[in-house]
Structure formats: structure tokens, C-alpha cells
Short mmCIF file of C-alpha atoms and ligand atoms in Angstrom, two decimals:
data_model
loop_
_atom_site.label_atom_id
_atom_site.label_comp_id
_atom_site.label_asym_id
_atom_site.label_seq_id
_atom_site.Cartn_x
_atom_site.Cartn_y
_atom_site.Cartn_z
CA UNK B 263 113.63 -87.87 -227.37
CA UNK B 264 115.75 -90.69 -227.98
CA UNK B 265 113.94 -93.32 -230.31
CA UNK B 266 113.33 -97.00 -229.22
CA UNK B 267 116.00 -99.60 -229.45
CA UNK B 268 115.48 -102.19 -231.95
CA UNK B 269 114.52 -105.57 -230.36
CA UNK B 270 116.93 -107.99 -229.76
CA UNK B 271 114.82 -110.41 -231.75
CA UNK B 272 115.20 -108.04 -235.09
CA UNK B 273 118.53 -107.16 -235.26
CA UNK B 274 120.31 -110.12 -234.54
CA UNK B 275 123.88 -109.51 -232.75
CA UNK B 276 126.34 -112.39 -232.14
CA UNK B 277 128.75 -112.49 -229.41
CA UNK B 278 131.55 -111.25 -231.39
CA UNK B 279 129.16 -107.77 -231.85
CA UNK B 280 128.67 -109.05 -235.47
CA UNK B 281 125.81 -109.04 -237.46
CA UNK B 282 124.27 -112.57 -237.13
CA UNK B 283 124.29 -113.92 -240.85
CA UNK B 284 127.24 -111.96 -242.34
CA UNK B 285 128.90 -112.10 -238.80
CA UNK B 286 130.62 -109.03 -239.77
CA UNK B 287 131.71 -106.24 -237.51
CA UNK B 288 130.45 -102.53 -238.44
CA UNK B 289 134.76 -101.68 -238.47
CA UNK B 290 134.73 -104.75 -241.06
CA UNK B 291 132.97 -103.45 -244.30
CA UNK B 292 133.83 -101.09 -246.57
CA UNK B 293 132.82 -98.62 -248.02
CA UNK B 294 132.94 -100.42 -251.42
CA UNK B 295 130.93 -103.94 -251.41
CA UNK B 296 131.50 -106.36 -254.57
CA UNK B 297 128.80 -109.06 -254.38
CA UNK B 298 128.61 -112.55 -255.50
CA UNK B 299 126.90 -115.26 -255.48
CA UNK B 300 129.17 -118.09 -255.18
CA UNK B 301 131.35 -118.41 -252.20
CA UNK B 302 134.54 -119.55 -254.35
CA UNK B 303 134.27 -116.48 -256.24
CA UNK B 304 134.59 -114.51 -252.80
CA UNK B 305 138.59 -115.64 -253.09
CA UNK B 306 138.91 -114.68 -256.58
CA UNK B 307 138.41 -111.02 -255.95
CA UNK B 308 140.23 -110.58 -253.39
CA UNK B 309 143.57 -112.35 -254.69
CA UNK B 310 144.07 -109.40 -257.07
CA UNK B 311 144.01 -107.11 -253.78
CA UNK B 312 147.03 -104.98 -252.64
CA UNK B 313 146.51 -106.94 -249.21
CA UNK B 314 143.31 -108.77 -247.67
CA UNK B 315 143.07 -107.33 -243.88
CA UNK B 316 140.06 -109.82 -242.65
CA UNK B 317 138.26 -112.79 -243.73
CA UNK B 318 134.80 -113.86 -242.22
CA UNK B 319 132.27 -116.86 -242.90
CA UNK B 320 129.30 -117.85 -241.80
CA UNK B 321 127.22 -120.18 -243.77
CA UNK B 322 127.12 -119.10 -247.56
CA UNK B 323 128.35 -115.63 -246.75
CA UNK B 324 132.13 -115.41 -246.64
CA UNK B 325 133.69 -112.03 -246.99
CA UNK B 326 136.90 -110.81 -247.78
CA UNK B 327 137.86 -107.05 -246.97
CA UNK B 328 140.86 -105.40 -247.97
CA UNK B 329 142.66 -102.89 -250.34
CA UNK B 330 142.86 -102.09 -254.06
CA UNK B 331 145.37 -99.36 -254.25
CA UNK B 332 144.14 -96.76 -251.82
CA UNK B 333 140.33 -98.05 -252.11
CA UNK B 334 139.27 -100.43 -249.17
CA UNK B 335 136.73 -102.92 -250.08
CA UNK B 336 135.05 -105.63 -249.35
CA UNK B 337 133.96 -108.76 -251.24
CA UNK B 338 130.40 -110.48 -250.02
CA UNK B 339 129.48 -113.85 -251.45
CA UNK B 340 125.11 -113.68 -251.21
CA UNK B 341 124.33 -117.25 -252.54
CA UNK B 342 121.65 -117.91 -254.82
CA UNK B 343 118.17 -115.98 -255.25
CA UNK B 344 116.39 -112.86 -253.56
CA UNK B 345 115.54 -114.62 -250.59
CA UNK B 346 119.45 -114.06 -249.57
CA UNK B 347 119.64 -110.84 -250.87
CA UNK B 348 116.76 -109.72 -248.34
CA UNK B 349 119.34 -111.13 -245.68
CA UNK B 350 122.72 -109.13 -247.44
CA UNK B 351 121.08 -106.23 -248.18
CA UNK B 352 119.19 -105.70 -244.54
CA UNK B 353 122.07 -106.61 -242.50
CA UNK B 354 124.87 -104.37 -244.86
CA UNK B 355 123.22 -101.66 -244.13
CA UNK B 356 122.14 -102.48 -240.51
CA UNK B 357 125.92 -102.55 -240.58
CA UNK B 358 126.87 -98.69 -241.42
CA UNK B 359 123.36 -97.12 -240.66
CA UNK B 360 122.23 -98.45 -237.48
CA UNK B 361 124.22 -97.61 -233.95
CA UNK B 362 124.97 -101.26 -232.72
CA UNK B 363 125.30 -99.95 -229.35
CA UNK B 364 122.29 -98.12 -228.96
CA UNK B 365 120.05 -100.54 -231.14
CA UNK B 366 119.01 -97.25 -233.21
CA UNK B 367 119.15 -95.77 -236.52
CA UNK B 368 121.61 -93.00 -236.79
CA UNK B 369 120.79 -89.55 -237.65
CA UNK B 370 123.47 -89.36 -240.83
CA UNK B 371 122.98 -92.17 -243.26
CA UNK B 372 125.96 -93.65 -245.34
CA UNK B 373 125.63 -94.51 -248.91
CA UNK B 374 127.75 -97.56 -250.10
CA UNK B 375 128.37 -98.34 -253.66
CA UNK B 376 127.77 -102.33 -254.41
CA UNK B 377 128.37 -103.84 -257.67
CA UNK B 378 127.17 -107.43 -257.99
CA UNK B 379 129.55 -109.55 -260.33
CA UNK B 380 126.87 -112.58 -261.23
CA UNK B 381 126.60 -114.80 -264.16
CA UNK B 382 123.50 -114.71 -266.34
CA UNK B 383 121.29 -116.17 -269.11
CA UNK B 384 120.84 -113.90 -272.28
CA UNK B 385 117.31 -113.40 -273.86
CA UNK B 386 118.82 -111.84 -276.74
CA UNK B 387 120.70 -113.70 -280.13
CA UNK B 388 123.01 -110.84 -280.38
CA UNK B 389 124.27 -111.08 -276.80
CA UNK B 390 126.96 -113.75 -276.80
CA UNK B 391 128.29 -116.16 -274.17
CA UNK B 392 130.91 -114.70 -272.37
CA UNK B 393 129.90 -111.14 -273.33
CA UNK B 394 128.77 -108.90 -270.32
CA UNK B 395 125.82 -107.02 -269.17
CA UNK B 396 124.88 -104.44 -267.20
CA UNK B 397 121.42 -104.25 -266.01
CA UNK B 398 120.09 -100.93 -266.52
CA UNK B 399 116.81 -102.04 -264.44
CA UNK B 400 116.03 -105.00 -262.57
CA UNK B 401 112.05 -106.31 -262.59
CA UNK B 402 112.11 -108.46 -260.10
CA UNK B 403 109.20 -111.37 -260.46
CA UNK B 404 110.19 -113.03 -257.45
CA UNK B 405 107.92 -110.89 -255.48
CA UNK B 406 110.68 -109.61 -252.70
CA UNK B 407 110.03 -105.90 -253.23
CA UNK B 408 106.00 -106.10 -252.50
CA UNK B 409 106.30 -106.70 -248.91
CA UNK B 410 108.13 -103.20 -248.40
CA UNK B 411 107.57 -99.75 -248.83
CA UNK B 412 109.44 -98.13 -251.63
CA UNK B 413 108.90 -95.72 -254.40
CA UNK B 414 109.34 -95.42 -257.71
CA UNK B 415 110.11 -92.89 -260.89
CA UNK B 416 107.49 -91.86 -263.07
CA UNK B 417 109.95 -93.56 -266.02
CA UNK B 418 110.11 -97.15 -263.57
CA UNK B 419 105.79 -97.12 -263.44
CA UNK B 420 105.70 -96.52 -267.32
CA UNK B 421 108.28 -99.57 -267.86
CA UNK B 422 106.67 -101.94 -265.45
CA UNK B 423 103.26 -100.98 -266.92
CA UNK B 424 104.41 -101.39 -270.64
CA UNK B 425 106.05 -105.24 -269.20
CA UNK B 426 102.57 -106.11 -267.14
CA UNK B 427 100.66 -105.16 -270.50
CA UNK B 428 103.20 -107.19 -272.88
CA UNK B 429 103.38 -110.13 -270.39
CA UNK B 430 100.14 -110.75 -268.83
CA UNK B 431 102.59 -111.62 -266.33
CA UNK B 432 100.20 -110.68 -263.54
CA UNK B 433 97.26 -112.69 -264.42
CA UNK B 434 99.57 -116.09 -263.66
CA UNK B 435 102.10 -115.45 -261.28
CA UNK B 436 102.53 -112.47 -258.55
CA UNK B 437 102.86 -108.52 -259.51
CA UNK B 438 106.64 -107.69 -260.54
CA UNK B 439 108.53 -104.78 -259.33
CA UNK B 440 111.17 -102.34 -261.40
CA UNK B 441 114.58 -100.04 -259.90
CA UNK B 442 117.22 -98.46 -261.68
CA UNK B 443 120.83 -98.92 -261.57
CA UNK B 444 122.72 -96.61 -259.59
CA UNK B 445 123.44 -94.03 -262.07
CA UNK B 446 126.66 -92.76 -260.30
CA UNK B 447 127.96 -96.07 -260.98
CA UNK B 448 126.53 -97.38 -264.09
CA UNK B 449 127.84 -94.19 -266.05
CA UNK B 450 131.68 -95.70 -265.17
CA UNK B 451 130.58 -99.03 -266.77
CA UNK B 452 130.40 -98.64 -270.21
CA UNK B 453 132.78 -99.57 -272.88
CA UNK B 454 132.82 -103.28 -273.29
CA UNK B 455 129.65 -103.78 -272.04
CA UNK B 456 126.39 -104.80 -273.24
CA UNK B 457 123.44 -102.11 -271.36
CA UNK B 458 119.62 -103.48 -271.00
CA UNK B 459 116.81 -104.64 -268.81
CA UNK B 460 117.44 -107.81 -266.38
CA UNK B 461 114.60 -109.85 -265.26
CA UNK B 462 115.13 -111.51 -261.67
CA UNK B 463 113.91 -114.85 -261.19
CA UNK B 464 112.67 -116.82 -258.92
CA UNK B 465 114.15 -120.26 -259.64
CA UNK B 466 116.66 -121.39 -262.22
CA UNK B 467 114.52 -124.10 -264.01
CA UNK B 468 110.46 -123.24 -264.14
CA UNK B 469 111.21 -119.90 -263.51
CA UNK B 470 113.63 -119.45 -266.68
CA UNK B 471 111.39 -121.89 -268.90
CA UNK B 472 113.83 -124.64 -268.40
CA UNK B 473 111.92 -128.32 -268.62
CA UNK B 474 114.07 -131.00 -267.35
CA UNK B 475 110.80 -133.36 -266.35
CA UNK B 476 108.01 -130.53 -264.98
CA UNK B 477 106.31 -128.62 -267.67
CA UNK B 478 105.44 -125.02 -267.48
CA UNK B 479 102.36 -123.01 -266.00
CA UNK B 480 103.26 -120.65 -268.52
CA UNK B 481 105.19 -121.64 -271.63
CA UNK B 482 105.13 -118.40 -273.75
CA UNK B 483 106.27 -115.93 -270.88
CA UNK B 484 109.61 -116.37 -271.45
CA UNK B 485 108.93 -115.71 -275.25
CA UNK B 486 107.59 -112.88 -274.20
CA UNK B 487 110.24 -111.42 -272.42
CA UNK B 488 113.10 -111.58 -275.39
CA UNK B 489 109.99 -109.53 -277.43
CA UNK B 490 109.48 -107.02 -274.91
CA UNK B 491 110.72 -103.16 -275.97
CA UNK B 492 109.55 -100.01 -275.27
CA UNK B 493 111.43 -97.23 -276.64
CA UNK B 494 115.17 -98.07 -276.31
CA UNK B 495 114.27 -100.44 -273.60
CA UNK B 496 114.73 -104.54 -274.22
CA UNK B 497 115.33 -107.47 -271.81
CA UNK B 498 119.02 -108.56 -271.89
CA UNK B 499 119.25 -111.48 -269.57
CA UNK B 500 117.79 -113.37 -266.22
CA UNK B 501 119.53 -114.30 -263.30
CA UNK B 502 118.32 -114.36 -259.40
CA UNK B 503 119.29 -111.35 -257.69
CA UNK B 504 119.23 -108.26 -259.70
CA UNK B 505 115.55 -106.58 -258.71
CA UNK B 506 116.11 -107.61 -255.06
CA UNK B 507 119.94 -105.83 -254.91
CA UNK B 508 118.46 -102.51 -256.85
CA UNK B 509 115.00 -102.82 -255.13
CA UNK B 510 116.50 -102.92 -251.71
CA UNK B 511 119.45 -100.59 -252.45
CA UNK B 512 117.67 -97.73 -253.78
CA UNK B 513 114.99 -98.29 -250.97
CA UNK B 514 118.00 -97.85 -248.47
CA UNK B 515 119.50 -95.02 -250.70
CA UNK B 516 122.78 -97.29 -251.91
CA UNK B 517 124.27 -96.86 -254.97
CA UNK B 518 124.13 -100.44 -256.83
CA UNK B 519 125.14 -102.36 -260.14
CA UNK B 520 124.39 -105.65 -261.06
CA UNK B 521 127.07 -107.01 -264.17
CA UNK B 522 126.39 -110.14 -265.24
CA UNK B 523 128.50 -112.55 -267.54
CA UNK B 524 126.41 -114.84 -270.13
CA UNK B 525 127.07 -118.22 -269.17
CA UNK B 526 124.17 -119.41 -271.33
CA UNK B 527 122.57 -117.87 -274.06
CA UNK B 528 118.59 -119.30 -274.11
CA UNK B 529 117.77 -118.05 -277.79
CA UNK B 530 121.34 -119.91 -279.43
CA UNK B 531 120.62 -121.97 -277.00
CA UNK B 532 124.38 -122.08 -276.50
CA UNK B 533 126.68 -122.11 -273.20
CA UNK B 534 129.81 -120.92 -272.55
CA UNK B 535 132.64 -123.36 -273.12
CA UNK B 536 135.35 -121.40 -269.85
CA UNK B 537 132.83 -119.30 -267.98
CA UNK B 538 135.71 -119.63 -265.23
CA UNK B 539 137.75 -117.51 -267.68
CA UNK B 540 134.93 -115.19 -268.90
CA UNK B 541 133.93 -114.17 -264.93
CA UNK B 542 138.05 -114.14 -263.86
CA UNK B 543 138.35 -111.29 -267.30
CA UNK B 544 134.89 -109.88 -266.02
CA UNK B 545 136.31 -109.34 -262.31
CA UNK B 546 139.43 -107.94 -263.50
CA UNK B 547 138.02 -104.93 -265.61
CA UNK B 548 135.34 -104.42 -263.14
CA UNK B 549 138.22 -103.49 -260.64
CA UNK B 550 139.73 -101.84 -262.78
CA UNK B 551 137.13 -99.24 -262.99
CA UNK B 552 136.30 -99.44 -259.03
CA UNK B 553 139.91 -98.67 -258.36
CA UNK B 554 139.71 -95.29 -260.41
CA UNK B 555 136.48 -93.82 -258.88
C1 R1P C 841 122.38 -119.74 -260.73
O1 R1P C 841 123.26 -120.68 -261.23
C2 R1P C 841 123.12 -118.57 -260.08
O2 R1P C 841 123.99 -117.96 -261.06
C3 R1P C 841 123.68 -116.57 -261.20
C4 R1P C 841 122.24 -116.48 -260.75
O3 R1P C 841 121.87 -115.17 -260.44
C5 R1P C 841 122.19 -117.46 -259.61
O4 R1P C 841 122.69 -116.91 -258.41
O5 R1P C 841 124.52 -115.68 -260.49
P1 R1P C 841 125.87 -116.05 -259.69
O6 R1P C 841 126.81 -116.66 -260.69
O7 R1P C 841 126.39 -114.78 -259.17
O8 R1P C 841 125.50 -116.99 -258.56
N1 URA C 842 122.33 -117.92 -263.97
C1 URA C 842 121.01 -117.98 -264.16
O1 URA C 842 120.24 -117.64 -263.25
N2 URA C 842 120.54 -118.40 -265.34
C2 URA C 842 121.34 -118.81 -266.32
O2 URA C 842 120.84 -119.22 -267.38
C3 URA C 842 122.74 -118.74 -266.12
C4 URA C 842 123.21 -118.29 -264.92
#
């Protein structure tokens, strides 16, 4: 029996027979996604392609798609925060995994691989501005994950247990959530890069303990979170998007990577005096490595 179409009302289809927010065709994406936030950074990616077949914008979310050597990719600028990554995430894989046509889900799922290429702050001395990190889990406090269905590993619940117990972080703000990296991917990303636990945030100032003129609900959490470890495990840097891309992804059963350059270092307290340069060398090895797996 065939199944029911998806309403016109949840998958939103433009007149083009694109994706309403990304306004992407399904023929437009590849199989390859590089995320980032900032729409300028959308250009810088793809000016080190072989040749750029397609550009689309809407809003914030401008993509570029075209080819590295043989590899056929395409770059997605997400904006800022989880809340947009809930958007990306939904409608990229609306994109290869549901029929447009027939407003169902198809019977064979595709698996993309997505590597975010973000800037970050670091909760640890030793990790210096302009150094770069791969999160090896994302705990998302932003609370995007809790209002789906997904599953974790036995290792995840011990880690989120061990961070609820060290940060009390439940008794003052909303229950986080833990994923994995994609190991397929991570396991390609390893010399020259710093490995470690990313928290995802839900603002840039509060959120991160930054006081411009508020003060904070919770002054010692972020204390708290440079001081976490549990076996090899330790909290390398916030940013905004992390837990929501590996949260989503492995819910959806995409392979995903969030790197992250420090622009800021909260326990120096110092910031990075090029980060232009630092994300333009970040970009360059990262393709480097896409283009040989
Ligand atoms: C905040 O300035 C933004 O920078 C970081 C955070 O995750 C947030 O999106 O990443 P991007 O540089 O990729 O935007
Ligand atoms: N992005 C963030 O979210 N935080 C920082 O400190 C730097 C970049």
C-alpha cells in the first residue's frame, strides 16, 4: 500500500520544485555537503573548486555546488545557532530521502557526509587561537534534540550522565543531549588537529558566560565545563551548532563532522589576531582530505 503523501503544509515546495528555505533542487546537492555558518564563507569554499556548476540563495542560506577533482560537492551556509540547523538538516535530507513527486519517503535511504567548517571558543589553556578542533561529541544545551525521537550509545548515556552529575546543569536550565561524530569521517581528520568534546550553545553572550551589561543565572557553569573529564574525555570548545548537526545527522543516519577554528580562547582570554587567515588555512586542509576519500 502506498504510504500517505506528506502535506503540503510540511514539506514546503517552491515553484521552482525547490525546497522552500534552501530553495535547492534534489539534482542540486551533492553528495558531499560542507557547512557554514556565515554566508561569505559560502564563496570561499567554493573558489578553490575545479568549477562551481550552480549557485542558490535564499535568505541566509546560499549554496554553492560544484567539483573538487572528481568529487562533486556542495557548500551550505546555515547561519547562526540550532534553530537553523533544525531547518538545514530537515530540508537536506528531505532533499535526497524523500520522493518530491510523490510527497513520500523512499524505500532506499542515502547517507551524505557533512563536515561543518565553524569557528569556536576554546575552554581549554592549551588549545590556542587559530588551532583547530574536531568535536568528537556534541552536547547540545540548546534543547533542539528533546523534541525528537532519537537514540543513543550506551558510551553517549554514560558521558551525558557523568556532564549532568558534574554540571548540575539540569537543575537551572533544560536537559542536554550528546551524539558522536561520524566515525567514517572523523578517522580522516586527524593530524593537525586538536580531538575533544564541544558544547553547543544557545546564545553567544549568557549562554557562553559572556557579561557585557546582564549578569548570569549561572556564573560557575561555564567553570564547570573547562573541569569536566571522564576518562579521556574533556570539553574543547563552544560554538552554536555542533549537537544540533550530529544530533540530527545521526538521527537521519548521515555521516557528520563539526571542525571548528578558535577564534577566542575564554581561559587566555585571548582572540585571534587574522581568524580570516586561520579559517581560509582551515578550509584548505579540510579539502584536502575530502578530495582524497
Ligand atoms: C557566532 O559568532 C558564530 O560563530 C560560530 C558559532 O557556532 C556561531 O555560528 O560558528 P560560525 O563561524 O560557523 O558561524
Ligand atoms: N563562536 C562562538 O560561538 N563562540 C566564540 O567564542 C567564538 C566563535
Amino acid at each position: 500500500m502506498m504510504a500517505n503523501p506528506i502535506a503540503e503544509s510540511e514539506l514546503i515546495i517552491n515553484d521552482r520544485g525547490a525546497i522552500y528555505h534552501l530553495n535547492l533542487r534534489p539534482e542540486e546537492l551533492a553528495p558531499t555537503i560542507i557547512t557554514v555558518g556565515d554566508p561569505d564563507r559560502v564563496q570561499e569554499v567554493s573558489k578553490h573548486f575545479d568549477s562551481v556548476e550552480l549557485t542558490r540563495q535564499h535568505r541566509e542560506f546560499v549554496t554553492h555546488t560544484g567539483f573538487l577533482g572528481n568529487k562533486r560537492i556542495s557548500v551550505v551556509s546555515t547561519g547562526i545557532g540550532p534553530d537553523n540547523i533544525d531547518i538545514v538538516f530537515n530540508e537536506l535530507d528531505a532533499l535526497v530521502n524523500i520522493d518530491f513527486n510523490t510527497r513520500t519517503i523512499k524505500p532506499s535511504l542515502t547517507s551524505l557526509n557533512i563536515v561543518r567548517i565553524g569557528t569556536c571558543g576554546a575552554l581549554q589553556a592549551e588549545y590556542g587561537v587559530d588551532s583547530m578542533v574536531v568535536s568528537s561529541h556534541g552536547v547540545g544545551i540548546d534543547n533542539l534534540l528533546n523534541y525528537y525521537q532519537h537514540d543513543n550509545t550506551e558510551q553517549e548515556n554514560e558521558l551525558l550522565q557523568q556532564f549532568i552529575q558534574h554540571t548540575r546543569i539540569d537543575e537551572h536550565f533544560s536537559r542536554p543531549y550528546i551524539h558522536s561524530a561520524g566515525s567514517s569521517l572523523r578517522m580522516h581528520f586527524v593530524d593537525g588537529f586538536h580531538h575533544g568534546m564541544t558544547v553547543t550553545c544557545p546564545g553567544f553572550y549568557g549562554p557562553q558566560g559572556r557579561v557585557l551589561r546582564l549578569g548570569l543565572h549561572y556564573p560557575n557553569f561555564i567553570d564547570l565545563l573547562t573541569s569536566f573529564s571522564y576518562g579521556s574525555h574533556k570539553i574543547a570548545n563552544f560554538e552554536m551548532e555542533t549537537s544540533a548537526i550530529y544530533g540530527l545527522g545521526s538521527a537521519l543516519g548521515h555521516q557528520c563532522l563539526s571542525i571548528s577554528v578558535v577564534v577566542a580562547n575564554r581561559i587566555s582570554q585571548t582572540f585571534s589576531a587574522d581568524g580570516k587567515k586561520a579559517v581560509e588555512s582551515a578550509i584548505k586542509k579540510v579539502l584536502n582530505v575530502l578530495s582524497g576519500i
